[in-house]
XYZ file of C-alpha atoms in Angstrom:
366
model
C -28.291 14.131 26.337
C -25.422 15.199 24.130
C -26.475 17.299 21.189
C -24.744 17.414 17.844
C -23.619 20.638 16.317
C -22.106 21.117 12.874
C -18.350 21.296 12.581
C -17.132 23.458 9.678
C -14.625 20.788 8.726
C -15.120 18.690 5.636
C -13.111 15.733 4.481
C -12.384 15.098 0.801
C -11.505 11.448 0.099
C -10.099 10.271 -3.240
C -9.709 6.696 -4.483
C -8.209 5.325 -7.700
C -7.022 1.977 -9.014
C -3.931 3.215 -10.886
C -3.336 0.118 -13.084
C 0.392 0.595 -12.589
C 1.911 -2.638 -13.907
C 5.379 -1.699 -15.143
C 6.229 -2.815 -18.712
C 2.619 -3.989 -19.154
C 0.156 -1.182 -18.404
C -0.010 1.469 -21.092
C 1.413 5.002 -20.639
C 2.361 4.406 -16.990
C 4.797 7.306 -16.640
C 2.472 9.831 -18.275
C -0.529 8.655 -16.269
C 1.307 8.931 -12.939
C 2.152 12.518 -13.885
C -1.551 13.137 -14.542
C -2.634 11.405 -11.324
C -0.190 13.476 -9.279
C -1.431 16.685 -10.920
C -5.057 15.716 -10.210
C -4.485 14.999 -6.509
C -2.453 18.182 -6.062
C -4.938 20.438 -7.852
C -8.054 19.011 -6.187
C -6.508 19.261 -2.702
C -7.964 16.002 -1.419
C -7.499 15.427 2.298
C -6.814 11.730 1.793
C -5.898 9.923 -1.437
C -6.175 6.116 -1.523
C -4.363 4.466 -4.418
C -4.301 0.839 -5.524
C -2.148 -1.080 -8.017
C 0.870 1.161 -7.507
C 2.955 -1.958 -8.071
C 6.320 -0.216 -8.279
C 7.753 1.455 -5.180
C 9.626 3.718 -7.581
C 6.296 5.102 -8.799
C 5.191 5.638 -5.202
C 8.369 7.600 -4.479
C 7.731 9.705 -7.602
C 4.238 10.582 -6.337
C 5.586 11.192 -2.832
C 8.050 13.775 -4.158
C 5.429 15.356 -6.398
C 2.862 15.642 -3.603
C 5.255 16.485 -0.754
C 4.059 20.083 -0.454
C 0.300 19.429 -0.470
C 0.229 15.899 1.031
C 3.254 15.716 3.358
C 2.221 12.412 4.937
C 2.359 9.194 2.929
C 2.617 5.454 3.478
C 3.337 2.595 1.076
C 2.322 -0.900 2.187
C 4.972 -3.546 1.489
C 3.763 -7.111 0.965
C 4.444 -10.243 -1.092
C 7.218 -10.326 -3.685
C 6.334 -7.245 -5.750
C 4.357 -5.353 -3.080
C 0.688 -4.861 -2.243
C 0.306 -1.889 -4.589
C -1.473 0.060 -1.809
C -0.521 3.650 -1.025
C -2.010 6.463 1.050
C -1.298 10.201 0.732
C -2.664 12.543 3.385
C -2.732 16.227 4.309
C -3.147 15.131 7.935
C -0.600 13.368 10.123
C -0.490 9.564 9.800
C -0.090 8.254 13.346
C 0.061 4.517 12.742
C -0.292 1.853 10.047
C -1.203 -1.810 9.844
C -1.209 -4.327 6.980
C -3.366 -7.450 6.925
C -2.643 -9.909 4.118
C -5.571 -11.933 2.824
C -5.383 -15.658 3.572
C -6.836 -16.462 0.130
C -4.378 -14.693 -2.104
C -4.028 -16.388 -5.477
C -1.511 -19.016 -6.571
C 2.223 -18.684 -7.373
C 1.869 -20.636 -10.625
C -0.715 -18.167 -11.986
C 1.925 -15.696 -13.137
C -0.425 -13.680 -15.342
C -2.743 -12.814 -12.444
C 0.070 -11.885 -10.059
C -2.143 -11.966 -6.942
C 0.221 -14.227 -4.966
C 3.318 -12.239 -5.927
C 1.589 -8.988 -5.022
C 0.558 -10.258 -1.593
C -2.916 -8.714 -1.794
C -3.932 -7.160 1.487
C -5.895 -4.441 3.240
C -3.923 -1.524 4.624
C -4.964 0.626 7.573
C -3.600 4.040 8.496
C -4.629 5.947 11.602
C -4.898 9.623 10.692
C -5.298 12.649 12.953
C -8.090 14.569 11.201
C -9.019 17.857 12.902
C -8.149 16.348 16.274
C -10.155 13.181 15.599
C -8.690 9.733 15.146
C -9.787 8.383 11.748
C -9.219 4.797 10.656
C -8.686 4.798 6.896
C -8.618 1.519 4.971
C -7.409 0.852 1.442
C -7.632 -2.455 -0.392
C -7.667 -4.175 -3.829
C -10.699 -7.758 -3.282
C -20.672 10.029 -11.288
C -23.649 8.356 -12.894
C -24.643 5.787 -10.304
C -20.976 5.559 -9.293
C -19.807 3.333 -12.152
C -16.021 3.023 -12.273
C -15.625 0.597 -15.195
C -17.227 2.250 -18.215
C -17.223 1.794 -21.990
C -15.887 5.272 -22.822
C -12.639 4.490 -21.017
C -9.834 4.035 -23.565
C -8.301 1.102 -21.658
C -11.513 -0.838 -20.987
C -12.169 -4.119 -22.793
C -15.504 -3.368 -24.394
C -16.536 -7.049 -24.625
C -16.488 -7.248 -20.800
C -19.204 -4.599 -20.623
C -21.640 -6.026 -23.171
C -24.197 -7.088 -20.502
C -23.812 -3.765 -18.664
C -25.040 -0.758 -20.612
C -24.040 1.918 -18.095
C -20.918 0.186 -16.799
C -19.942 -1.667 -13.634
C -19.508 -0.283 -10.142
C -16.452 -2.081 -8.741
C -14.731 0.629 -6.660
C -16.151 2.047 -3.449
C -15.604 4.598 -0.719
C -17.400 3.320 2.382
C -17.762 5.452 5.500
C -18.811 4.864 9.075
C -19.035 7.287 11.971
C -19.025 6.590 15.691
C -21.186 7.256 18.749
C -19.555 10.637 19.208
C -18.957 11.661 15.598
C -21.444 11.144 12.780
C -20.669 11.510 9.103
C -22.611 12.688 6.100
C -21.694 12.386 2.425
C -22.169 15.810 0.852
C -21.177 14.817 -2.688
C -19.812 11.932 -4.767
C -18.245 12.156 -8.205
C -16.258 10.038 -10.649
C -14.077 10.818 -13.632
C -15.463 10.155 -17.120
C -12.985 8.385 -19.372
C -10.346 10.489 -21.119
C -8.913 13.584 -19.450
C -9.414 16.976 -21.089
C -6.404 17.826 -23.218
C -4.963 14.297 -22.880
C -5.258 11.349 -25.286
C -6.029 8.822 -22.549
C -7.622 8.571 -19.059
C -5.965 8.309 -15.637
C -6.404 4.518 -15.500
C -8.585 1.658 -16.706
C -10.752 2.440 -13.644
C -12.484 5.743 -12.998
C -11.430 7.775 -9.964
C -13.824 8.370 -7.055
C -14.079 11.509 -4.925
C -16.342 11.846 -1.893
C -16.812 14.948 0.257
C -17.739 14.070 3.815
C -18.993 16.279 6.650
C -18.142 15.461 10.270
C -20.738 16.195 12.969
C -19.202 16.159 16.419
C -21.248 15.935 19.630
C -20.724 18.135 22.678
C -19.844 15.096 24.764
C -16.913 14.259 22.514
C -15.477 17.745 23.115
C -15.208 17.173 26.844
C -11.703 16.182 27.600
C -10.035 15.069 30.825
C -6.539 15.999 31.848
C -3.805 13.738 33.127
C -0.871 14.489 35.311
C 1.939 15.617 33.025
C 4.697 13.747 34.819
C 2.767 10.456 34.691
C 1.955 11.045 31.008
C 5.559 11.740 30.072
C 6.717 8.685 31.978
C 4.187 6.464 30.181
C 5.177 7.821 26.755
C 8.877 7.451 27.521
C 8.330 3.811 28.488
C 6.416 3.188 25.245
C 9.206 4.820 23.253
C 11.749 2.551 24.932
C 9.677 -0.515 24.003
C 9.327 0.659 20.384
C 13.064 1.389 20.169
C 13.919 -2.064 21.497
C 11.481 -3.738 19.103
C 12.867 -1.696 16.186
C 16.372 -2.909 17.003
C 15.171 -6.526 16.919
C 13.438 -5.977 13.562
C 16.548 -4.254 12.147
C 18.719 -7.176 13.226
C 16.281 -9.619 11.616
C 16.280 -7.545 8.429
C 20.088 -7.601 8.193
C 20.142 -11.361 8.774
C 17.449 -11.998 6.142
C 19.256 -9.827 3.582
C 22.382 -11.918 4.190
C 20.394 -15.095 3.561
C 18.945 -13.539 0.420
C 22.477 -12.903 -0.866
C 23.352 -16.538 -0.177
C 20.304 -17.635 -2.147
C 21.628 -15.621 -5.094
C 24.987 -17.357 -4.720
C 23.199 -20.716 -4.756
C 21.428 -19.727 -7.973
C 24.761 -18.630 -9.447
C 26.379 -21.954 -8.512
C 23.523 -23.840 -10.125
C 23.939 -21.802 -13.299
C 27.640 -22.660 -13.457
C 26.853 -26.356 -13.041
C 24.376 -26.085 -15.919
C 26.935 -24.359 -18.120
C 29.666 -26.902 -17.376
C 27.953 -29.858 -19.140
C 27.242 -27.574 -22.071
C 30.932 -26.779 -22.347
C 31.788 -30.485 -22.107
C 29.459 -31.214 -25.023
C 30.623 -28.328 -27.181
C 34.349 -28.856 -26.582
C 35.407 -32.331 -27.737
C 38.703 -32.035 -25.913
C 36.857 -32.057 -22.616
C 34.396 -34.778 -23.362
C 34.681 -38.214 -24.944
C 31.732 -40.203 -26.220
C 31.985 -42.766 -23.446
C 28.997 -43.744 -21.330
C 30.729 -42.413 -18.217
C 31.105 -38.934 -19.744
C 27.435 -38.651 -20.703
C 26.407 -39.896 -17.252
C 28.630 -37.300 -15.618
C 27.171 -34.612 -17.876
C 23.629 -35.619 -16.917
C 24.415 -35.611 -13.205
C 26.001 -32.175 -13.418
C 22.991 -30.819 -15.307
C 20.573 -32.318 -12.776
C 22.548 -30.912 -9.853
C 22.654 -27.489 -11.507
C 18.904 -27.511 -12.062
C 18.263 -28.479 -8.422
C 20.556 -25.711 -7.145
C 18.980 -23.160 -9.456
C 15.412 -23.997 -8.409
C 16.347 -24.173 -4.719
C 18.070 -20.813 -4.913
C 15.051 -19.280 -6.675
C 12.602 -20.596 -4.079
C 14.765 -19.383 -1.207
C 15.156 -15.994 -2.899
C 11.378 -15.551 -3.253
C 10.904 -16.626 0.376
C 13.505 -14.182 1.683
C 12.351 -11.250 -0.454
C 8.799 -11.750 0.860
C 10.116 -11.854 4.425
C 12.175 -8.707 3.815
C 9.069 -6.812 2.658
C 7.224 -7.892 5.821
C 10.112 -6.712 7.996
C 10.396 -3.397 6.138
C 6.645 -2.823 6.490
C 6.964 -3.519 10.234
C 9.914 -1.127 10.411
C 7.877 1.608 8.683
C 4.970 1.067 11.077
C 7.285 1.323 14.091
C 8.731 4.573 12.749
C 5.210 6.024 12.496
C 4.522 4.954 16.089
C 7.812 6.403 17.297
C 7.200 9.727 15.524
C 3.673 9.932 16.961
C 4.918 9.224 20.503
C 7.630 11.843 20.086
C 5.028 14.354 18.896
C 2.797 13.615 21.888
C 5.728 13.933 24.274
C 6.730 17.282 22.801
C 3.119 18.472 22.882
C 2.600 17.479 26.512
C 5.761 19.300 27.556
C 4.799 22.424 25.626
C 1.161 22.652 26.736
C 1.501 21.395 30.308
C -1.106 18.699 29.885
C -1.602 15.538 27.883
C -4.603 14.295 25.944
C -5.901 10.760 26.081
C -4.095 8.218 23.934
C -7.029 8.136 21.536
C -6.520 11.788 20.589
C -8.398 14.929 21.533
C -11.313 14.861 21.591
C -11.824 11.121 21.989
C -13.568 9.795 18.958
C -13.085 7.621 15.953
C -14.311 7.515 12.429
C -13.566 5.099 9.659
C -13.561 5.303 5.927
C -13.231 2.150 3.877
C -12.619 1.563 0.218
C -13.097 -1.820 -1.355
C -12.933 -3.445 -4.726
């Protein structure tokens, strides 16, 4: 029977709903500075962020955290993006985005769920030689993350809840070969010391996890290096071919998006033309025919404008899907290249699941 023995490796996982709605959320720029400083100073192994609605803000955090968290992934979805981002001290090997089938309505502009394309994002991370599946989605006194002392919280929402509401989670699950134990859990408490406001309208969560790896999981078979290199090379060829197809589709969709903008522009001109005919008497008489023509032009302009807008939203959503696929393929290609280089350098190749073979998963839900 395989016996477990402690591994001196711990995993610090951080999660925060950033409330990063540009031009709506308060003190966005200052709070992203504070969030970046917090992640960098606390040296979390993995940071899971939600509601990073602007890719520009993600790129700001990526630059700020490049030295301490060199691996990052931003999940693209919907019209304005999923808002999901992952920063890691350990190599991200792969990524996957699954968009929820029930995802709000386009006419509910204030909620923004449909435009954000709410989803769950998965990254596969190489943690101390183990393959960890890390999920992020948007769906310490007792772990409450919506509390009354938070400057941004609507106090009337918490009237029935004296201590607050627990709406953010870090969930963990081990495997047959690797078990996990939560050593500590903590949350922030409203305003930040020396700052006039907190990190977000949600409190941040930090969990410290211990990995216990069995002897059996340390046993590792070897494969013939030539066969391994051949298999990886074939996979790289497939990924390269698929990437070329996605790139071609992306270029074609961007062309269609530009045409949708032209259609919107043509509709706008048709709407302006009747206005000019009304305002300039020299172009328009008071005859029935002139008013009929003006009405037809206005109707045609409105149809073109709406059609162009709908096509534009459709194409921009499709572009985000293609770009997310392109990013995922790049991660796969980089991981295959790393494995190929490693197998050539060491003279042997580990199993495709990593060395030693195991898996662990950490999930965060709202």
